[in-house]
Amino acid sequence: WMTFYMRPEARMGELGAEPEVDEQTKEIRELRTELRRLRGPTEEEIAAAKAGASQAKAAAGEASKSSEESRFPRLESARAGKQLALFTRAEVAKHNGPAGAPAGSEPYMIIHNKVYDLTPLLGSHPGGDELLLTNAGKDATHEFEVFEHSEKARVRRDQDMLVGELMPSEQMDAAAEDAAGGGVAGVAQRASELEEYLQEKVTDVAILGALWYAYRSWKHRKPLSQLTYSRGLRHLHLIMAVGIFGTLGSAKAASHTEGLTKKRFLQVHKQTGLAMLGALILRMFFRATSGIPPRFPGLSLVQAVETKSLQAFYVLCAVLPLSGLANEYFLKYASGDDAANDRKAQQAITLHKRVGNAFQNVWLPFHLGYTTLYHYARGRGVVRKVSPFI
């Protein structure tokens, strides 16, 4: 049979009856092939392949840099001197256990062909343990690149978590990562035509909204009475309101999404938070030159509670964006002890989340709910008191 099918090319024209193959032998051969496919390579075959890969790598010299290494030169020094074990993707897939899993199943992750042990990061990752454990045992290159980790974060990752790399035969080069959506180019090309269309429409709506706002502001440019809020202060109140509801809404949306969509909501969260902080700072100067309207009449207890509520409002509006900025600073830019910076970043994000929950679940329902409805129910122009368009 082998002689018939492997005859030289010069004899290909010689036709003859195909040799008989015993049906039982053929069935056994097919079953062996299927069994091998199902069970995968044996431990001996994996060990032999790893040994061959190590020899080939040593003979070839320094391997070419990945796309990540070319973009972040400090990674080379972070990986220098480390003896990296070789893994197959099937071996990494077995490391999908939860926190505290026994040896052999502790959570591993593949990023840019490198294998990382997630154990040191559990309990301190800004995105939470669930995000890490969901991707345990998998190639999470795309998910990692979506959030644009800084060089400092990548260096710390390689110093503390790097345990190995994929076998050369299973590695993906930069072009393959991009084609699979894991590289920089792949991440940038993930937006669909529908997303691009919606982005254009959102931009159009924002431009129309800005033009409408400018027109209304021009129509209502006459100075107001010295006994009420100035028009500039009223505009800042409106910007602060947009910042408040923008930050809370985008944070809530980000908590229910993943990947690129989550990243975009977090960008909106940061931008609206900065707008709120900027308006708050400017308000301090405009407040000093603006008239202050008399308070609505009411019970002294209600007035005292309103005063404390407003004081708490300005503290919360300042702490929220400042704690977010502190977290990003210590994660990406702070020099010195990395462990101390990580602790400060974790403290900042913890404070940010707690203050945000208090703002959303306590202050807003009370101040915009109870006190606003209290005055509105008594026929008082609550909106007119702060609106810039009067």
XYZ file of C-alpha atoms in Angstrom, residues 210-346:
137
model
C -23.474 73.515 22.249
C -24.919 75.806 19.572
C -28.327 75.777 21.243
C -26.716 76.539 24.605
C -24.746 79.432 23.099
C -27.916 80.821 21.455
C -29.925 80.629 24.671
C -27.071 82.234 26.598
C -26.932 85.078 24.043
C -30.683 85.626 24.286
C -30.431 85.786 28.079
C -27.377 88.002 28.448
C -29.010 90.830 30.371
C -27.436 91.215 33.872
C -29.528 89.883 36.729
C -30.385 91.576 39.979
C -27.680 91.923 42.610
C -30.060 90.096 44.956
C -29.788 86.792 43.114
C -27.143 84.466 41.658
C -25.150 85.953 38.781
C -25.596 84.412 35.348
C -22.014 83.123 35.299
C -22.595 81.298 38.577
C -25.781 79.797 37.161
C -23.884 78.468 34.117
C -21.391 76.800 36.458
C -24.240 75.218 38.395
C -25.485 73.673 35.161
C -22.012 72.373 34.214
C -21.672 70.859 37.675
C -25.043 69.138 37.265
C -23.956 67.682 33.906
C -20.711 66.506 35.503
C -22.512 64.883 38.432
C -25.025 62.916 36.395
C -22.423 62.174 33.717
C -19.972 60.650 36.211
C -22.614 58.639 38.053
C -24.335 57.423 34.880
C -21.111 56.445 33.103
C -19.806 54.639 36.209
C -23.035 52.664 36.464
C -22.896 51.809 32.742
C -19.229 50.737 33.001
C -20.073 48.350 35.845
C -22.473 46.472 33.533
C -20.201 46.232 30.472
C -16.863 44.713 29.530
C -13.955 45.280 27.143
C -13.849 48.273 24.821
C -17.342 49.445 25.804
C -16.341 49.537 29.478
C -13.207 51.486 28.593
C -15.227 54.128 26.739
C -17.659 54.567 29.612
C -14.705 54.990 31.994
C -13.279 57.685 29.697
C -16.607 59.535 29.870
C -16.545 59.044 33.646
C -13.131 60.732 33.903
C -13.981 63.588 31.534
C -17.263 64.504 33.216
C -15.581 64.249 36.623
C -12.910 66.734 35.526
C -15.632 69.044 34.181
C -17.341 68.905 37.583
C -14.070 69.671 39.384
C -13.272 72.581 37.056
C -16.740 74.071 37.522
C -16.428 73.679 41.294
C -13.106 75.566 41.353
C -14.449 78.362 39.162
C -17.560 78.560 41.303
C -15.430 79.578 44.286
C -14.370 82.759 42.425
C -17.776 83.539 40.905
C -19.455 83.008 44.271
C -17.336 85.787 45.785
C -18.663 88.353 43.266
C -22.241 87.145 42.919
C -25.329 88.232 44.741
C -26.930 85.646 46.979
C -30.721 85.254 46.916
C -32.603 85.030 50.206
C -33.364 81.566 51.473
C -36.767 80.027 51.056
C -38.791 80.452 54.241
C -39.317 77.335 56.287
C -38.702 75.546 59.520
C -35.359 76.265 61.147
C -34.629 72.544 61.306
C -35.152 72.179 57.531
C -32.906 75.187 56.864
C -30.172 73.777 59.122
C -30.340 70.408 57.365
C -30.180 72.140 53.961
C -27.080 74.051 55.033
C -25.289 70.895 56.166
C -26.380 69.108 53.001
C -24.885 71.840 50.793
C -21.647 71.815 52.761
C -21.437 68.045 52.329
C -22.160 68.489 48.624
C -19.056 70.611 48.000
C -16.872 68.234 50.019
C -18.155 65.249 48.029
C -17.761 67.057 44.696
C -14.124 67.789 45.541
C -13.207 64.377 46.996
C -14.651 62.354 44.106
C -12.485 63.670 41.226
C -9.420 64.229 43.422
C -9.449 60.616 44.670
C -9.806 59.403 41.076
C -6.855 61.528 39.976
C -4.810 60.277 42.936
C -5.473 56.669 41.948
C -4.300 57.262 38.373
C -1.244 59.208 39.537
C -0.014 56.498 41.924
C -0.726 53.745 39.400
C 0.966 55.320 36.385
C 3.244 58.215 37.241
C 4.467 58.167 40.854
C 8.125 57.257 41.360
C 9.705 55.564 44.354
C 8.537 52.443 46.165
C 6.124 50.619 43.844
C 4.536 48.657 46.676
C 3.790 51.862 48.620
C 2.415 53.515 45.476
C 0.152 50.520 44.843
C -1.196 50.726 48.395
C -1.918 54.433 47.991
C -3.608 53.819 44.638
C -5.783 51.116 46.204
